[in-house]
Coordinates of C-alpha atoms in Angstrom, one line a residue:
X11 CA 106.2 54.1 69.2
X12 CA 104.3 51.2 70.4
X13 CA 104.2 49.7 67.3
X14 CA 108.6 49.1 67.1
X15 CA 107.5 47.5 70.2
X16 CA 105.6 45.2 68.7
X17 CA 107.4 44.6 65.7
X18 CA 110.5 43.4 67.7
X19 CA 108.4 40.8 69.8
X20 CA 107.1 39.7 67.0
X21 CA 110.1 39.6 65.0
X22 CA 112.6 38.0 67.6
X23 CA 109.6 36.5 69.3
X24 CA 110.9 37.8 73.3
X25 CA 108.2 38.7 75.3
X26 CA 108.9 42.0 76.3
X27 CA 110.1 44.7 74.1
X28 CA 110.2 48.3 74.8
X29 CA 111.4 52.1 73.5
X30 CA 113.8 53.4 76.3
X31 CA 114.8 57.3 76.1
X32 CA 117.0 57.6 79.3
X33 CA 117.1 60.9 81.3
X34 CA 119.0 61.6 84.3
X35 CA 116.8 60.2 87.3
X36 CA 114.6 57.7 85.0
X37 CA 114.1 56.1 81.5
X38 CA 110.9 56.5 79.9
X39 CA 108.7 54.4 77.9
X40 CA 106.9 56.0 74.7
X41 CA 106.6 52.6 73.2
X42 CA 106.5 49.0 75.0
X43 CA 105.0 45.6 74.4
X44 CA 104.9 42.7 77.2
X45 CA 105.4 45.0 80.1
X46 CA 103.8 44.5 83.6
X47 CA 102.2 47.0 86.0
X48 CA 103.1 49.4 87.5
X49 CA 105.7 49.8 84.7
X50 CA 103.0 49.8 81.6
X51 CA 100.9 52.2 83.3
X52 CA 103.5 54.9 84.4
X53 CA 105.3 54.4 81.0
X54 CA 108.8 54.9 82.7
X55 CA 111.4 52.7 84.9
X56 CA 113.7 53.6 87.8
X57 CA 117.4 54.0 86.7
X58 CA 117.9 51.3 89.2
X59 CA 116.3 49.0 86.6
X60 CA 117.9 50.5 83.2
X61 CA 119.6 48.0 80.9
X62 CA 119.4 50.6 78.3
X63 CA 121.4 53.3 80.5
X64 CA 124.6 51.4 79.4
X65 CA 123.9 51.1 75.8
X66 CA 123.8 55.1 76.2
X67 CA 126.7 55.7 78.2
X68 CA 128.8 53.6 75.8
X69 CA 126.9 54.2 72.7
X70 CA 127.1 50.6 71.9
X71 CA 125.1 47.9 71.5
X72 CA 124.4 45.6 74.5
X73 CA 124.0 42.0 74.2
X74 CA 123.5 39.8 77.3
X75 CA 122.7 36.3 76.9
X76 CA 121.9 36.0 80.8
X77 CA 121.8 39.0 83.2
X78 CA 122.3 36.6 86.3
X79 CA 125.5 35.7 84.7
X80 CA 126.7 38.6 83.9
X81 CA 129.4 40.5 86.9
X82 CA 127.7 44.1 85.5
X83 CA 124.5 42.9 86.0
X84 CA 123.5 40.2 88.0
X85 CA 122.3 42.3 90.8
X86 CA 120.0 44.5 89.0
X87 CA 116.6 44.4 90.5
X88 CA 115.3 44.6 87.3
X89 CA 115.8 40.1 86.9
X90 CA 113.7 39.9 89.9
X91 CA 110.6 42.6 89.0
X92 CA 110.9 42.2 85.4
X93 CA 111.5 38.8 84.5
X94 CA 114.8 40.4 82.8
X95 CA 117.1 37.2 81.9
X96 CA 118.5 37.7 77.8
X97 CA 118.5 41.5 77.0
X98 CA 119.5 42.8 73.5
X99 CA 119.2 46.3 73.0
X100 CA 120.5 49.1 70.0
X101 CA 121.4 52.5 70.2
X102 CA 118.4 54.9 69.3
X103 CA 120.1 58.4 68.1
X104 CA 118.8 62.2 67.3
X105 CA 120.0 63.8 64.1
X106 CA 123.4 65.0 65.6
X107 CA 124.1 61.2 66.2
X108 CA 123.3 61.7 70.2
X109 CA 122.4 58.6 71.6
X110 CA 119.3 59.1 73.3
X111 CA 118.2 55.7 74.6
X112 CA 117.9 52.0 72.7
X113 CA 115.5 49.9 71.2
X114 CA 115.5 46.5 73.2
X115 CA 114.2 43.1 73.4
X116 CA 113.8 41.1 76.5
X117 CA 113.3 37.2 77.5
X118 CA 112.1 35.6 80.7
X119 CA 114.8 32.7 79.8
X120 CA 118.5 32.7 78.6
X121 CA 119.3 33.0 75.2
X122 CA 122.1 33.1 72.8
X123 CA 121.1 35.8 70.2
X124 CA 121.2 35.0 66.4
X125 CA 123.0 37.4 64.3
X126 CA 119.6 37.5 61.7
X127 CA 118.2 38.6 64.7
X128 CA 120.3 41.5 65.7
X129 CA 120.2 42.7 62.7
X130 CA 116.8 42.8 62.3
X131 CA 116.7 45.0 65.7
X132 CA 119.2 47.0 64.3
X133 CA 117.1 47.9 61.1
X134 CA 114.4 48.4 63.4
X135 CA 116.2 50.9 65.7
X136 CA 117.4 53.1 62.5
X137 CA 113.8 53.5 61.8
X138 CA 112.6 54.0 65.4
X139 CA 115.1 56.6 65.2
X140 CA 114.3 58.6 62.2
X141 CA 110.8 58.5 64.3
X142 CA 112.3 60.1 66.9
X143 CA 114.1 62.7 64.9
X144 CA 111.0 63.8 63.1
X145 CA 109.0 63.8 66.2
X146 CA 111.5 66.4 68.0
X147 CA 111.5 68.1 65.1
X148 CA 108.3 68.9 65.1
X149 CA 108.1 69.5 69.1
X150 CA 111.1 72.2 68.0
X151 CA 108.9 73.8 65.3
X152 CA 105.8 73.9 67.6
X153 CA 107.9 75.6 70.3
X154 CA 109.4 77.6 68.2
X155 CA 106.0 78.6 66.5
X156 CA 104.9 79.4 70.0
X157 CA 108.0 81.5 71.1
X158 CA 107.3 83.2 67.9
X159 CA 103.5 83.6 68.5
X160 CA 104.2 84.9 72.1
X161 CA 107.5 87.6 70.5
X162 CA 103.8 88.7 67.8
X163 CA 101.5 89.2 70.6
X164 CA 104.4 91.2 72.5
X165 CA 104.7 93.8 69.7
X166 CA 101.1 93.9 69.3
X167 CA 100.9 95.1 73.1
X168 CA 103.9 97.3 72.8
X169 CA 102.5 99.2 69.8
X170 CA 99.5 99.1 71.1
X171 CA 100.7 100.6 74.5
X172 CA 102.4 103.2 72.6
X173 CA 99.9 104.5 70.6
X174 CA 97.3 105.0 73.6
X175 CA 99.9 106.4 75.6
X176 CA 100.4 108.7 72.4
X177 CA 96.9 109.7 72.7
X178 CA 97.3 110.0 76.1
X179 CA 99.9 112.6 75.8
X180 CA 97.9 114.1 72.8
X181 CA 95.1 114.3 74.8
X182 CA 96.7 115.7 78.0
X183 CA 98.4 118.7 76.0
X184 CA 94.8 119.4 74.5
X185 CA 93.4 119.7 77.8
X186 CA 96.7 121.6 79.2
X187 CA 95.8 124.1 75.4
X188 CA 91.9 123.9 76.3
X189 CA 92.8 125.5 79.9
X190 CA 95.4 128.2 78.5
X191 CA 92.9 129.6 75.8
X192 CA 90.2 129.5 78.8
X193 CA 92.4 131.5 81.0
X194 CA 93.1 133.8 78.4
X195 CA 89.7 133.9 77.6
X196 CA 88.5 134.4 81.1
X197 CA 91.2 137.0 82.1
X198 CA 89.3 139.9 80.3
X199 CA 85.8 139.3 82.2
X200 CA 84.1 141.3 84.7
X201 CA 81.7 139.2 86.6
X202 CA 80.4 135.6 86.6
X203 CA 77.7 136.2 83.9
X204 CA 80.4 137.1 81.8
X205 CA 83.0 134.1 82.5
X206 CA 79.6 132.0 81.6
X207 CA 79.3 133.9 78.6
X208 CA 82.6 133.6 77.4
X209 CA 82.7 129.4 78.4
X210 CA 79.8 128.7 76.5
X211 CA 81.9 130.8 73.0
X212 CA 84.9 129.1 73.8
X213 CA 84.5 125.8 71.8
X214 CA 83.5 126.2 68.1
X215 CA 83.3 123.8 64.5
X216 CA 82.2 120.0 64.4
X217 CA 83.9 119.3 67.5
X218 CA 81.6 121.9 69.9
X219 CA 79.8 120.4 72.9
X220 CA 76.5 119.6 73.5
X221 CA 77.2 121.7 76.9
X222 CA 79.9 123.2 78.5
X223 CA 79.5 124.4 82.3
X224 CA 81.2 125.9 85.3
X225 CA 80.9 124.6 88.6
X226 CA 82.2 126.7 91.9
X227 CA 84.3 125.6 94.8
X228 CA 82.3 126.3 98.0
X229 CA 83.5 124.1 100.9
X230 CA 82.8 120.1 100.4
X231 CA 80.0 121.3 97.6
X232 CA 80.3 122.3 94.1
X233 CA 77.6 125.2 92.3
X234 CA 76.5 125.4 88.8
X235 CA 76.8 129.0 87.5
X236 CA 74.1 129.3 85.5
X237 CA 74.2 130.6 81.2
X238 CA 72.4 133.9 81.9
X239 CA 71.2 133.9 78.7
X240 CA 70.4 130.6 77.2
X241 CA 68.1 127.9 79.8
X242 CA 69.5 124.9 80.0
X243 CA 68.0 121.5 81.7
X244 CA 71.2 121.0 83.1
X245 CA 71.5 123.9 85.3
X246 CA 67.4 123.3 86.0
X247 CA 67.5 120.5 87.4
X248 CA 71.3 119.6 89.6
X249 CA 72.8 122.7 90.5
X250 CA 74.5 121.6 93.7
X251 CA 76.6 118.8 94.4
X252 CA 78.4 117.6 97.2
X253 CA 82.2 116.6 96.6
X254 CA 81.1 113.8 97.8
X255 CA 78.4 112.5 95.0
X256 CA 79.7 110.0 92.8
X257 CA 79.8 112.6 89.7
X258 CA 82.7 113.1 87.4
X259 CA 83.2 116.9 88.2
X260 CA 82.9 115.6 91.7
X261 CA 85.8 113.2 91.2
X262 CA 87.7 115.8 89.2
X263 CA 87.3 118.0 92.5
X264 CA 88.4 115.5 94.9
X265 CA 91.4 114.2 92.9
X266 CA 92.5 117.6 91.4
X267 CA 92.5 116.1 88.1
X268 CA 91.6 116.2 84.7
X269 CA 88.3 113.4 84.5
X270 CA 87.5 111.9 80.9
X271 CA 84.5 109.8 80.6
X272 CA 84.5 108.8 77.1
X273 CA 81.0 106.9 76.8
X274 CA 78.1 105.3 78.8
X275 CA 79.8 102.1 79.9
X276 CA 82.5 104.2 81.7
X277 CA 79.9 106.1 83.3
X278 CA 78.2 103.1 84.2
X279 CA 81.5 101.3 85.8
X280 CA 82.7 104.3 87.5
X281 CA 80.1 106.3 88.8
X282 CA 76.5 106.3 90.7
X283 CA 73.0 105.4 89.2
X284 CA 72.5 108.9 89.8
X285 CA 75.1 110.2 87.8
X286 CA 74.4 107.6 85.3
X287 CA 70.3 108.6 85.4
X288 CA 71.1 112.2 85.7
X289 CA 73.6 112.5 82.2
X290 CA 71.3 110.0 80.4
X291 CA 67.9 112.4 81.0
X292 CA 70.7 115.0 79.4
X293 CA 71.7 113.1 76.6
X294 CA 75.3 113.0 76.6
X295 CA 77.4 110.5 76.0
X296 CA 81.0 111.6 76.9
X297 CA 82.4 113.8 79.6
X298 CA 85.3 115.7 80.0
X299 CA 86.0 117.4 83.4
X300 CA 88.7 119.8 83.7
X301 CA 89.7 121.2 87.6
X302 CA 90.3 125.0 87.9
X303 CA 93.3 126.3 89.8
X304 CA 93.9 129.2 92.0
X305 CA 97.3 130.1 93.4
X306 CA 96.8 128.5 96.1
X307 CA 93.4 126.5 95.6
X308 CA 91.1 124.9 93.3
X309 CA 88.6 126.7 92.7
X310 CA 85.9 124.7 90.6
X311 CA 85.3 122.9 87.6
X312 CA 84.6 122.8 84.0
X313 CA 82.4 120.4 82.4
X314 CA 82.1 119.9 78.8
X315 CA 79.5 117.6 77.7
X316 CA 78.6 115.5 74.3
X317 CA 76.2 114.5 73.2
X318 CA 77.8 111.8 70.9
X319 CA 81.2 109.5 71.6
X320 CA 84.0 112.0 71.5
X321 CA 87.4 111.7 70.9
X322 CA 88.8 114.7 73.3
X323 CA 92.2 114.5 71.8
X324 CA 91.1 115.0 68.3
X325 CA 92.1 118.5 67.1
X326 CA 88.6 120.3 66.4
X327 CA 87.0 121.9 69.5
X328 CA 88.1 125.2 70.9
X329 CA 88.9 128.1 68.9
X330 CA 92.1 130.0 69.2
X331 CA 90.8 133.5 71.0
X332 CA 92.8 136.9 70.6
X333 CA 96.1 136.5 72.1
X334 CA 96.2 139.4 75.2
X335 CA 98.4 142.1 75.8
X336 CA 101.0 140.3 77.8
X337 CA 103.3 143.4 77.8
X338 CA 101.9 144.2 81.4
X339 CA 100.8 140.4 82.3
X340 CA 103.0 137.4 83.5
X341 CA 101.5 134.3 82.1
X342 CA 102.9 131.5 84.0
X343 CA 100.1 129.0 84.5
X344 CA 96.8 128.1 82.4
X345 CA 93.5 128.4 84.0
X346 CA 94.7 130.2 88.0
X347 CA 92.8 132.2 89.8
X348 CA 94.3 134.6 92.8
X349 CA 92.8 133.8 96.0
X350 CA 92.1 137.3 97.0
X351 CA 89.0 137.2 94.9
X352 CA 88.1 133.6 93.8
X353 CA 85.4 134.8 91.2
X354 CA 84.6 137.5 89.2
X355 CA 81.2 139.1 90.9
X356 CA 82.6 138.2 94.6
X357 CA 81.7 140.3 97.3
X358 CA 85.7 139.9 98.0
X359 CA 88.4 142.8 96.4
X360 CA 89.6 141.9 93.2
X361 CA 93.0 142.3 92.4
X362 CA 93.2 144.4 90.1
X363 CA 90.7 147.0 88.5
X364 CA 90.6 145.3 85.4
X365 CA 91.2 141.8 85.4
X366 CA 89.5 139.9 88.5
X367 CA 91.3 136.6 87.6
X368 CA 95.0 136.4 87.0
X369 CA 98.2 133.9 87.1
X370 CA 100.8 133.7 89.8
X371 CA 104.5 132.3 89.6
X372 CA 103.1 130.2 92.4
X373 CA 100.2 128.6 90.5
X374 CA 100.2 124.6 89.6
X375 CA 99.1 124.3 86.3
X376 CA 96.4 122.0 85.7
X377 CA 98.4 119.6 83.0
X378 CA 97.4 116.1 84.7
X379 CA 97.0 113.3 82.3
X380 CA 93.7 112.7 81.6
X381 CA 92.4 108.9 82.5
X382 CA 89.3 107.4 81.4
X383 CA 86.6 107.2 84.8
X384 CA 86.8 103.6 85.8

């Protein structure tokens, strides 16, 4: 814009000329020529000095040979601080014919302007406005890009939000599946060698884990139950944790949730060296840790282990097993135990001759949303 500016001091040879866009505390300055500081540096002018607010407000040229004689203007500070005698100024306009401000020239002496002149500043302020139309043009099309751009990224988030919480829900009713079939599963054993047994058949196809083991509530510390027939360097070498180690089954325990660690970097953020040292000498990559319910208790926790990256809500994994006869049993709950003997093998009554492990009316089922360890 500097260069209308220029053009008009040049061209009606005044020594101050200036693009005015008036606002409604101030007039800016995106183009100027002849102006003093501070006026040049701030690029804008106090209304109190605006000529070119009444070319706007009448949408009229205005022509003033000499401001001092003029009853509109001869108290405008603007004569004192800008030199302001002879002021010409034209109408500068958007496409909708809105005047937004005027191109002007200014003298430091009175003057009686030429008609040649004027027109000249006219031609001038037609194409100082087609500048401005095309500039606010684009301003429109950059803003609009960027509303556009922000409206994208929106939908991105939003479908991107509602597929995880798909797999979240996926996930969760796989784990709430996994637990039912174990409880089924479970329901016909006789002692903890055989609940081991059983855990370690109850995942079959691409999908079976490197490990799968079950840890026993005792107090504020959790047991391995050893496989009693295949030796595994899990169960060799931690086979008691407090609840208070920084281990996923131990968080599972204490938060009496399902706990998903899907690879080493979630391991890393979320849990102790020692966890971290202890799965990598195992070789697995991704955990899942599952808590088991009681009527009235938790009663441990099952830990399946892979060695590769795993997605736990994919389909493959646990087999279906033989449905039980549930003409004589309630199922209410997956994966509950009755507390009047928490484990098959226990030195406690069980309930009943033939099942040890049972569901209630009372149990909570174990169908929390799985989270990924952070």
């Amino acid at each position: 814009m500097d260069r209308f500016a220029r053009l008009v001091s040049r061209l009606l040879r005044v020594p101050v000329a200036f693009v005015s866009l008036v606002e409604e505390d101030r007039q800016i300055l995106p183009g100027l020529c002849g102006l003093p500081e501070p006026w040049a540096g701030s690029r804008a002018l106090p209304l109190s000095h605006s000529l070119c607010r009444y070319v706007v407000a009448s949408g009229q040229p205005l022509v003033v040979p000499d401001a001092r004689a003029d009853d509109r203007l001869r108290t405008n500070p603007a004569i004192a601080d800008l030199g302001l005698i002879a002021y010409a100024g034209m109408p500068l306009t958007d496409a909708d014919g809105l005047v937004l401000g005027s191109l002007c020239a200014i003298d430091h002496e009175p003057r009686t302007w030429g008609d040649g002149e004027l027109a000249d500043l006219k031609d001038l302020a037609a194409a100082c406005s087609a500048e401005l139309c095309l500039r606010i043009l684009s301003a429109q099309s950059r803003s609009a890009q960027k509303v556009l751009e922000t409206a994208r990224a929106a939908a991105e988030r939003a479908w991107s939000d509602a597929e995880r919480l798909e797999q979240e829900a996926q996930a969760g009713m796989d784990h709430a599946e996994l637990l039912l079939r174990a409880s089924e599963e479970l329901a016909q054993t006789s002692g903890l060698e055989d609940v081991r047994r059983r855990l370690r058949d109850l995942f079959v196809g691409v999908g079976k884990p490197s490990y799968v083991g079950l840890l026993v509530a005792d107090e504020d510390e959790l047991h391995r139950v050893a496989d009693p027939d295949i030796e595994h360097s899990v169960e060799r070498e931690v086979l008691t944790l407090p609840v208070s180690a920084a281990f996923p089954s131990t968080r599972a325990m204490r938060e009496r949730r399902a706990v998903f660690v899907p690879d080493r970097e979630a391991l890393v953020a979320g849990y102790s060296p020692e966890a971290v040292g202890f799965f990598d000498r195992m070789g697995f990559t991704t955990v899942l840790c599952l808590p088991l319910w009681g009527s009235r208790a938790l009663l441990g926790v099952l830990a399946v282990c892979w060695a590769k990256r795993h997605e736990v809500g994919s389909r493959s994994g646990p087999r279906s097993p033989p449905r039980p006869d549930t003409s004589r049993r309630r199922w209410s709950a997956p994966c509950t135990w009755t507390n009047a003997s928490p484990w098959p093998g226990s030195s406690r009554k069980p309930c009943s001759p033939t099942s040890p492990l049972q569901t209630t009316s009372r149990s909570a089922p174990c169908t929390s949303r799985p989270r990924s360890a952070t």
